[in-house]
Amino acid sequence: MSNDTSFSEFLLQGFADTRELQLLHFSLFLGIYLAALLGNGLIITAIACDHHLHTPMYFFLLNLSILDLGSISTTVPKSMANSLWDTRAISYPGCAAQLFSFFFLGSADYYLLTVMAYDRFVAICRPLHYGILMDSRSCVKVAAAAWGSGFIYALLHTANTFAIPLCQGNTVDQFFCEIPQILKLSCADAYLRELGLLVVSLCLAFGCFIFIVVSYVQIFTAVLRIPSEQGRHKAFSTCLPHLAVVSLFVSTGMFAYLKPPSLSSPALDLVVAVLYSVVPPAVNPFIYSMRNKELKDALKKLIQWAQSQH
């Protein structure tokens, strides 16, 4: 292929070649997608409608659910459509839009999880200052900063990635468009600029990770000092779901991007991509509602109200 981008579409990696397996993949992804829509939709509606949940913790959870809905909607419907219609194609603008959306929502998600760690730290370690540090204006500002940072980074990365000449074909070794797979198609040494941006992003991601770890070390130290068992249990029940979500997000993402090349294979890369791009948005609502009495009560009220309308 010539030293420029002379094609109008990319070919994504499929999950199966036979029609039966393609339909099985479509059915599995449809089930996961509907579970994500239902779970995140219920959480968004419950938090928006129940004034008892109009607190910083639930405000951030509302934002997280919106990001999760957007994130899974970026990758899964296109993959399902390709399996259903037995095609692998995605248009050039479609690929750019998918890459931008996935990076934007994923990075905003991560920044928001960092903010949520700070929220839990202030609530447990600085309870007397919580009303001042986490007032409604501050919450809106930090949530906007998380969304805005994700948007700017995604814009920079997408513009840089698609400005690079691609001369290694148009076959993307993944079921959606992501930066590392597009860079594999670039001409030799043409991706150094984008590599520099990725290094900066990795440093920022590592900084957020260290912040979360330090916050939780202080949180658990403070919780263990609480004299009553009920108090400790309540504090842990507000922190453990967030910690579980962070662990799932970080561990799958780190394995996907930092695993040694010797471990890399098309099948493994596909499975890992599903683990970090599809599974977290689908399971996050269940993780958050499992140990959270207030959220469970709000969801029960919402379901009862919906049933009474029929």
mmCIF file of C-alpha atoms in Angstrom:
data_model
loop_
_atom_site.group_PDB
_atom_site.id
_atom_site.type_symbol
_atom_site.label_atom_id
_atom_site.label_comp_id
_atom_site.label_asym_id
_atom_site.label_seq_id
_atom_site.Cartn_x
_atom_site.Cartn_y
_atom_site.Cartn_z
ATOM 1 C CA MET A 1 0.000 0.000 0.000
ATOM 2 C CA SER A 2 1.240 3.530 -0.700
ATOM 3 C CA ASN A 3 2.638 5.840 1.946
ATOM 4 C CA ASP A 4 -0.681 7.546 2.554
ATOM 5 C CA THR A 5 -4.113 6.677 3.849
ATOM 6 C CA SER A 6 -5.842 5.648 0.603
ATOM 7 C CA PHE A 7 -8.813 3.684 1.902
ATOM 8 C CA SER A 8 -12.262 4.653 3.095
ATOM 9 C CA GLU A 9 -12.854 1.915 5.693
ATOM 10 C CA PHE A 10 -11.158 -0.344 8.213
ATOM 11 C CA LEU A 11 -11.731 -4.058 8.764
ATOM 12 C CA LEU A 12 -12.331 -5.009 12.394
ATOM 13 C CA GLN A 13 -11.523 -8.409 13.853
ATOM 14 C CA GLY A 14 -14.521 -10.693 14.131
ATOM 15 C CA PHE A 15 -15.237 -13.073 16.991
ATOM 16 C CA ALA A 16 -16.181 -15.968 14.724
ATOM 17 C CA ASP A 17 -16.219 -17.140 11.109
ATOM 18 C CA THR A 18 -19.143 -19.560 11.135
ATOM 19 C CA ARG A 19 -22.720 -18.234 11.033
ATOM 20 C CA GLU A 20 -23.772 -20.133 14.178
ATOM 21 C CA LEU A 21 -20.927 -18.668 16.273
ATOM 22 C CA GLN A 22 -21.566 -15.183 14.861
ATOM 23 C CA LEU A 23 -25.190 -15.413 16.006
ATOM 24 C CA LEU A 24 -24.044 -16.748 19.388
ATOM 25 C CA HIS A 25 -21.687 -13.758 19.744
ATOM 26 C CA PHE A 26 -24.537 -11.414 18.760
ATOM 27 C CA SER A 27 -26.829 -12.995 21.402
ATOM 28 C CA LEU A 28 -24.192 -12.841 24.175
ATOM 29 C CA PHE A 29 -23.316 -9.211 23.432
ATOM 30 C CA LEU A 30 -27.019 -8.333 23.216
ATOM 31 C CA GLY A 31 -27.593 -9.848 26.687
ATOM 32 C CA ILE A 32 -24.608 -7.987 28.169
ATOM 33 C CA TYR A 33 -25.635 -4.722 26.477
ATOM 34 C CA LEU A 34 -29.235 -4.940 27.701
ATOM 35 C CA ALA A 35 -27.988 -5.726 31.249
ATOM 36 C CA ALA A 36 -25.731 -2.638 31.096
ATOM 37 C CA LEU A 37 -28.579 -0.450 29.784
ATOM 38 C CA LEU A 38 -30.970 -1.706 32.451
ATOM 39 C CA GLY A 39 -28.510 -1.541 35.364
ATOM 40 C CA ASN A 40 -27.063 1.877 34.576
ATOM 41 C CA GLY A 41 -30.467 3.235 33.507
ATOM 42 C CA LEU A 42 -32.028 2.188 36.836
ATOM 43 C CA ILE A 43 -29.183 3.774 38.820
ATOM 44 C CA ILE A 44 -29.405 7.053 36.855
ATOM 45 C CA THR A 45 -33.206 7.202 37.272
ATOM 46 C CA ALA A 46 -33.131 6.230 40.985
ATOM 47 C CA ILE A 47 -30.504 8.867 41.834
ATOM 48 C CA ALA A 48 -32.215 11.562 39.756
ATOM 49 C CA CYS A 49 -35.673 10.881 41.264
ATOM 50 C CA ASP A 50 -34.835 10.211 44.947
ATOM 51 C CA HIS A 51 -33.924 13.394 46.847
ATOM 52 C CA HIS A 52 -32.288 11.268 49.598
ATOM 53 C CA LEU A 53 -29.602 10.378 47.049
ATOM 54 C CA HIS A 54 -28.794 13.977 46.115
ATOM 55 C CA THR A 55 -25.379 13.806 47.815
ATOM 56 C CA PRO A 56 -21.839 14.059 46.357
ATOM 57 C CA MET A 57 -21.271 10.278 46.389
ATOM 58 C CA TYR A 58 -24.415 9.586 44.366
ATOM 59 C CA PHE A 59 -23.856 12.596 42.099
ATOM 60 C CA PHE A 60 -20.512 11.077 41.063
ATOM 61 C CA LEU A 61 -22.118 7.635 40.722
ATOM 62 C CA LEU A 62 -24.736 9.163 38.401
ATOM 63 C CA ASN A 63 -21.924 10.575 36.240
ATOM 64 C CA LEU A 64 -20.117 7.224 36.282
ATOM 65 C CA SER A 65 -23.264 5.408 35.095
ATOM 66 C CA ILE A 66 -23.707 7.907 32.234
ATOM 67 C CA LEU A 67 -20.070 7.380 31.197
ATOM 68 C CA ASP A 68 -20.460 3.591 31.425
ATOM 69 C CA LEU A 69 -23.575 3.705 29.232
ATOM 70 C CA GLY A 70 -21.735 5.801 26.662
ATOM 71 C CA SER A 71 -18.630 3.615 26.795
ATOM 72 C CA ILE A 72 -20.405 0.293 26.159
ATOM 73 C CA SER A 73 -22.583 1.938 23.470
ATOM 74 C CA THR A 74 -19.406 2.963 21.614
ATOM 75 C CA THR A 75 -18.100 -0.575 21.049
ATOM 76 C CA VAL A 76 -20.808 -3.226 21.501
ATOM 77 C CA PRO A 77 -23.615 -2.199 19.048
ATOM 78 C CA LYS A 78 -21.182 -1.965 16.089
ATOM 79 C CA SER A 79 -19.674 -5.372 16.936
ATOM 80 C CA MET A 80 -23.176 -6.866 17.227
ATOM 81 C CA ALA A 81 -24.220 -5.355 13.874
ATOM 82 C CA ASN A 82 -21.087 -6.738 12.179
ATOM 83 C CA SER A 83 -21.807 -10.245 13.498
ATOM 84 C CA LEU A 84 -25.466 -10.039 12.510
ATOM 85 C CA TRP A 85 -24.753 -8.840 8.945
ATOM 86 C CA ASP A 86 -21.584 -10.978 8.560
ATOM 87 C CA THR A 87 -19.273 -8.049 7.869
ATOM 88 C CA ARG A 88 -16.112 -6.622 9.423
ATOM 89 C CA ALA A 89 -16.168 -3.149 7.916
ATOM 90 C CA ILE A 90 -16.246 0.194 9.726
ATOM 91 C CA SER A 91 -16.011 3.478 7.798
ATOM 92 C CA TYR A 92 -12.969 5.724 8.228
ATOM 93 C CA PRO A 93 -15.006 8.499 9.992
ATOM 94 C CA GLY A 94 -16.793 5.797 12.023
ATOM 95 C CA CYS A 95 -13.476 4.397 13.201
ATOM 96 C CA ALA A 96 -12.223 7.872 14.157
ATOM 97 C CA ALA A 97 -15.482 8.586 16.039
ATOM 98 C CA GLN A 98 -15.303 5.225 17.838
ATOM 99 C CA LEU A 99 -11.670 5.770 18.852
ATOM 100 C CA PHE A 100 -12.421 9.307 20.070
ATOM 101 C CA SER A 101 -15.536 8.255 22.029
ATOM 102 C CA PHE A 102 -13.870 5.254 23.655
ATOM 103 C CA PHE A 103 -10.812 7.251 24.748
ATOM 104 C CA PHE A 104 -12.928 10.205 25.917
ATOM 105 C CA LEU A 105 -15.383 8.149 27.978
ATOM 106 C CA GLY A 106 -12.724 5.749 29.300
ATOM 107 C CA SER A 107 -10.359 8.482 30.498
ATOM 108 C CA ALA A 108 -13.222 10.570 31.955
ATOM 109 C CA ASP A 109 -14.389 7.397 33.753
ATOM 110 C CA TYR A 110 -10.932 6.929 35.273
ATOM 111 C CA TYR A 111 -10.638 10.577 36.366
ATOM 112 C CA LEU A 112 -14.097 10.319 37.928
ATOM 113 C CA LEU A 113 -13.094 7.175 39.854
ATOM 114 C CA THR A 114 -10.125 9.188 41.193
ATOM 115 C CA VAL A 115 -12.471 11.989 42.282
ATOM 116 C CA MET A 116 -14.724 9.405 43.972
ATOM 117 C CA ALA A 117 -11.728 8.113 45.955
ATOM 118 C CA TYR A 118 -11.120 11.686 47.155
ATOM 119 C CA ASP A 119 -14.817 12.010 48.080
ATOM 120 C CA ARG A 120 -14.617 8.842 50.243
ATOM 121 C CA PHE A 121 -11.339 10.082 51.784
ATOM 122 C CA VAL A 122 -12.886 13.410 52.823
ATOM 123 C CA ALA A 123 -16.090 11.716 54.102
ATOM 124 C CA ILE A 124 -14.188 9.277 56.350
ATOM 125 C CA CYS A 125 -10.915 11.050 57.206
ATOM 126 C CA ARG A 126 -12.135 14.703 57.265
ATOM 127 C CA PRO A 127 -15.861 14.397 58.152
ATOM 128 C CA LEU A 128 -16.062 17.843 59.810
ATOM 129 C CA HIS A 129 -14.848 19.524 56.602
ATOM 130 C CA TYR A 130 -16.942 17.404 54.235
ATOM 131 C CA GLY A 131 -19.732 19.982 53.800
ATOM 132 C CA ILE A 132 -17.191 22.690 52.884
ATOM 133 C CA LEU A 133 -14.834 20.640 50.670
ATOM 134 C CA MET A 134 -17.573 18.705 48.845
ATOM 135 C CA ASP A 135 -20.325 21.301 48.458
ATOM 136 C CA SER A 136 -22.505 21.151 45.334
ATOM 137 C CA ARG A 137 -20.458 23.759 43.432
ATOM 138 C CA SER A 138 -17.176 21.893 44.073
ATOM 139 C CA CYS A 139 -18.757 18.599 42.984
ATOM 140 C CA VAL A 140 -19.990 20.073 39.696
ATOM 141 C CA LYS A 141 -16.554 21.642 39.067
ATOM 142 C CA VAL A 142 -14.560 18.424 39.622
ATOM 143 C CA ALA A 143 -17.052 16.340 37.594
ATOM 144 C CA ALA A 144 -16.815 18.908 34.759
ATOM 145 C CA ALA A 145 -13.009 18.775 35.021
ATOM 146 C CA ALA A 146 -13.105 14.958 34.659
ATOM 147 C CA TRP A 147 -15.346 15.183 31.564
ATOM 148 C CA GLY A 148 -13.372 18.105 30.109
ATOM 149 C CA SER A 149 -9.961 16.445 30.617
ATOM 150 C CA GLY A 150 -11.191 13.268 28.947
ATOM 151 C CA PHE A 151 -12.569 15.273 26.014
ATOM 152 C CA ILE A 152 -9.330 17.249 25.448
ATOM 153 C CA TYR A 153 -7.119 14.145 25.689
ATOM 154 C CA ALA A 154 -9.368 12.200 23.316
ATOM 155 C CA LEU A 155 -9.329 15.072 20.822
ATOM 156 C CA LEU A 156 -5.518 15.322 20.911
ATOM 157 C CA HIS A 157 -5.014 11.559 20.619
ATOM 158 C CA THR A 158 -7.556 11.106 17.823
ATOM 159 C CA ALA A 159 -6.193 14.030 15.792
ATOM 160 C CA ASN A 160 -2.612 12.777 16.254
ATOM 161 C CA THR A 161 -3.418 9.140 15.494
ATOM 162 C CA PHE A 162 -5.306 9.862 12.268
ATOM 163 C CA ALA A 163 -2.746 12.450 11.106
ATOM 164 C CA ILE A 164 -0.157 9.649 10.856
ATOM 165 C CA PRO A 165 0.178 8.022 7.398
ATOM 166 C CA LEU A 166 -1.039 4.421 7.455
ATOM 167 C CA CYS A 167 0.830 2.040 5.148
ATOM 168 C CA GLN A 168 0.382 -1.376 6.807
ATOM 169 C CA GLY A 169 -3.075 -2.115 5.426
ATOM 170 C CA ASN A 170 -6.484 -1.390 6.947
ATOM 171 C CA THR A 171 -7.075 -4.514 9.093
ATOM 172 C CA VAL A 172 -7.485 -3.637 12.800
ATOM 173 C CA ASP A 173 -6.592 -6.541 15.126
ATOM 174 C CA GLN A 174 -9.422 -5.755 17.529
ATOM 175 C CA PHE A 175 -13.233 -5.747 17.557
ATOM 176 C CA PHE A 176 -13.257 -1.929 17.827
ATOM 177 C CA CYS A 177 -10.932 0.925 16.847
ATOM 178 C CA GLU A 178 -8.365 1.713 19.531
ATOM 179 C CA ILE A 179 -5.107 3.683 19.405
ATOM 180 C CA PRO A 180 -2.487 0.867 19.761
ATOM 181 C CA GLN A 181 -4.111 -1.154 16.950
ATOM 182 C CA ILE A 182 -4.303 1.862 14.597
ATOM 183 C CA LEU A 183 -0.649 2.715 15.361
ATOM 184 C CA LYS A 184 0.338 -0.807 14.241
ATOM 185 C CA LEU A 185 -0.864 0.189 10.762
ATOM 186 C CA SER A 186 1.279 3.349 10.641
ATOM 187 C CA CYS A 187 4.455 3.820 8.623
ATOM 188 C CA ALA A 188 7.733 3.199 10.467
ATOM 189 C CA ASP A 189 8.766 5.992 12.880
ATOM 190 C CA ALA A 190 5.682 8.049 12.000
ATOM 191 C CA TYR A 191 4.041 7.428 15.355
ATOM 192 C CA LEU A 192 6.673 8.946 17.683
ATOM 193 C CA ARG A 193 4.559 12.063 18.280
ATOM 194 C CA GLU A 194 1.529 9.989 19.311
ATOM 195 C CA LEU A 195 3.804 7.762 21.397
ATOM 196 C CA GLY A 196 4.908 10.874 23.311
ATOM 197 C CA LEU A 197 1.263 11.737 24.059
ATOM 198 C CA LEU A 198 0.600 8.164 25.179
ATOM 199 C CA VAL A 199 3.560 8.328 27.585
ATOM 200 C CA VAL A 200 2.185 11.569 29.085
ATOM 201 C CA SER A 201 -1.226 9.901 29.443
ATOM 202 C CA LEU A 202 0.316 6.853 31.111
ATOM 203 C CA CYS A 203 2.125 9.119 33.590
ATOM 204 C CA LEU A 204 -1.162 10.878 34.406
ATOM 205 C CA ALA A 205 -2.940 7.518 34.751
ATOM 206 C CA PHE A 206 -0.192 6.289 37.082
ATOM 207 C CA GLY A 207 -0.470 9.533 39.100
ATOM 208 C CA CYS A 208 -4.245 8.959 39.511
ATOM 209 C CA PHE A 209 -3.593 5.334 40.518
ATOM 210 C CA ILE A 210 -1.074 6.394 43.213
ATOM 211 C CA PHE A 211 -3.574 9.006 44.471
ATOM 212 C CA ILE A 212 -6.304 6.328 44.760
ATOM 213 C CA VAL A 213 -3.953 3.901 46.582
ATOM 214 C CA VAL A 214 -2.755 6.580 49.054
ATOM 215 C CA SER A 215 -6.372 7.689 49.666
ATOM 216 C CA TYR A 216 -7.448 4.127 50.453
ATOM 217 C CA VAL A 217 -4.494 3.453 52.753
ATOM 218 C CA GLN A 218 -5.583 6.481 54.815
ATOM 219 C CA ILE A 219 -9.280 5.508 54.576
ATOM 220 C CA PHE A 220 -8.687 1.964 55.879
ATOM 221 C CA THR A 221 -6.394 3.267 58.622
ATOM 222 C CA ALA A 222 -9.177 5.643 59.754
ATOM 223 C CA VAL A 223 -11.911 2.986 59.453
ATOM 224 C CA LEU A 224 -10.003 0.491 61.603
ATOM 225 C CA ARG A 225 -9.853 3.139 64.355
ATOM 226 C CA ILE A 226 -13.665 3.437 64.485
ATOM 227 C CA PRO A 227 -14.674 1.893 67.846
ATOM 228 C CA SER A 228 -18.106 0.488 66.899
ATOM 229 C CA GLU A 229 -18.423 -2.518 64.605
ATOM 230 C CA GLN A 230 -21.541 -0.985 63.017
ATOM 231 C CA GLY A 231 -19.619 2.194 62.189
ATOM 232 C CA ARG A 232 -16.785 0.202 60.608
ATOM 233 C CA HIS A 233 -19.256 -1.874 58.598
ATOM 234 C CA LYS A 234 -21.046 1.251 57.309
ATOM 235 C CA ALA A 235 -17.756 2.896 56.309
ATOM 236 C CA PHE A 236 -16.531 -0.240 54.537
ATOM 237 C CA SER A 237 -19.858 -0.701 52.719
ATOM 238 C CA THR A 238 -19.521 2.762 51.093
ATOM 239 C CA CYS A 239 -15.875 2.159 50.077
ATOM 240 C CA LEU A 240 -15.685 -1.474 48.967
ATOM 241 C CA PRO A 241 -17.925 -1.142 45.853
ATOM 242 C CA HIS A 242 -15.816 1.776 44.604
ATOM 243 C CA LEU A 243 -12.604 -0.139 45.333
ATOM 244 C CA ALA A 244 -13.965 -3.193 43.463
ATOM 245 C CA VAL A 245 -14.851 -1.046 40.416
ATOM 246 C CA VAL A 246 -11.407 0.641 40.430
ATOM 247 C CA SER A 247 -9.648 -2.746 40.759
ATOM 248 C CA LEU A 248 -11.605 -4.211 37.822
ATOM 249 C CA PHE A 249 -11.003 -1.130 35.641
ATOM 250 C CA VAL A 250 -7.270 -0.790 36.420
ATOM 251 C CA SER A 251 -6.322 -4.500 36.405
ATOM 252 C CA THR A 252 -7.961 -5.282 33.053
ATOM 253 C CA GLY A 253 -6.671 -2.054 31.466
ATOM 254 C CA MET A 254 -3.114 -2.610 32.726
ATOM 255 C CA PHE A 255 -3.083 -6.213 31.516
ATOM 256 C CA ALA A 256 -4.369 -5.140 28.097
ATOM 257 C CA TYR A 257 -1.836 -2.378 27.525
ATOM 258 C CA LEU A 258 1.205 -3.464 29.571
ATOM 259 C CA LYS A 259 1.305 -7.241 28.968
ATOM 260 C CA PRO A 260 4.527 -8.492 27.302
ATOM 261 C CA PRO A 261 4.352 -9.085 23.526
ATOM 262 C CA SER A 262 5.113 -12.799 24.101
ATOM 263 C CA LEU A 263 1.669 -13.123 25.748
ATOM 264 C CA SER A 264 -0.072 -11.435 22.852
ATOM 265 C CA SER A 265 -2.286 -13.409 20.489
ATOM 266 C CA PRO A 266 -5.397 -12.355 18.522
ATOM 267 C CA ALA A 267 -7.699 -14.561 20.642
ATOM 268 C CA LEU A 268 -6.242 -13.404 23.984
ATOM 269 C CA ASP A 269 -6.289 -9.749 22.886
ATOM 270 C CA LEU A 270 -9.989 -10.086 22.006
ATOM 271 C CA VAL A 271 -10.846 -11.645 25.391
ATOM 272 C CA VAL A 272 -8.859 -9.007 27.306
ATOM 273 C CA ALA A 273 -10.507 -6.210 25.293
ATOM 274 C CA VAL A 274 -13.940 -7.565 26.266
ATOM 275 C CA LEU A 275 -12.800 -7.684 29.917
ATOM 276 C CA TYR A 276 -11.803 -4.027 30.056
ATOM 277 C CA SER A 277 -14.265 -2.452 27.587
ATOM 278 C CA VAL A 278 -17.482 -4.474 27.949
ATOM 279 C CA VAL A 279 -17.527 -6.154 31.379
ATOM 280 C CA PRO A 280 -16.985 -3.111 33.710
ATOM 281 C CA PRO A 281 -19.902 -0.997 32.356
ATOM 282 C CA ALA A 282 -22.190 -4.037 32.634
ATOM 283 C CA VAL A 283 -21.202 -5.142 36.163
ATOM 284 C CA ASN A 284 -20.578 -1.734 37.805
ATOM 285 C CA PRO A 285 -24.305 -1.134 38.600
ATOM 286 C CA PHE A 286 -24.534 -4.514 40.343
ATOM 287 C CA ILE A 287 -21.313 -3.924 42.302
ATOM 288 C CA TYR A 288 -22.593 -0.551 43.523
ATOM 289 C CA SER A 289 -26.091 -1.683 44.422
ATOM 290 C CA MET A 290 -25.103 -4.987 46.063
ATOM 291 C CA ARG A 291 -23.958 -3.595 49.424
ATOM 292 C CA ASN A 292 -25.660 -0.194 49.320
ATOM 293 C CA LYS A 293 -28.890 -0.095 51.348
ATOM 294 C CA GLU A 294 -29.860 3.461 50.332
ATOM 295 C CA LEU A 295 -29.510 2.656 46.641
ATOM 296 C CA LYS A 296 -31.369 -0.655 47.037
ATOM 297 C CA ASP A 297 -34.259 1.158 48.774
ATOM 298 C CA ALA A 298 -34.384 3.799 46.023
ATOM 299 C CA LEU A 299 -34.392 1.093 43.320
ATOM 300 C CA LYS A 300 -37.200 -0.803 45.122
ATOM 301 C CA LYS A 301 -39.270 2.405 45.280
ATOM 302 C CA LEU A 302 -38.641 3.034 41.588
ATOM 303 C CA ILE A 303 -39.664 -0.521 40.598
ATOM 304 C CA GLN A 304 -42.783 -0.364 42.817
ATOM 305 C CA TRP A 305 -43.755 2.971 41.279
ATOM 306 C CA ALA A 306 -43.267 1.560 37.751
ATOM 307 C CA GLN A 307 -45.405 -1.491 38.606
ATOM 308 C CA SER A 308 -48.170 0.734 40.068
ATOM 309 C CA GLN A 309 -48.369 2.616 36.762
ATOM 310 C CA HIS A 310 -49.409 -0.562 34.892
#
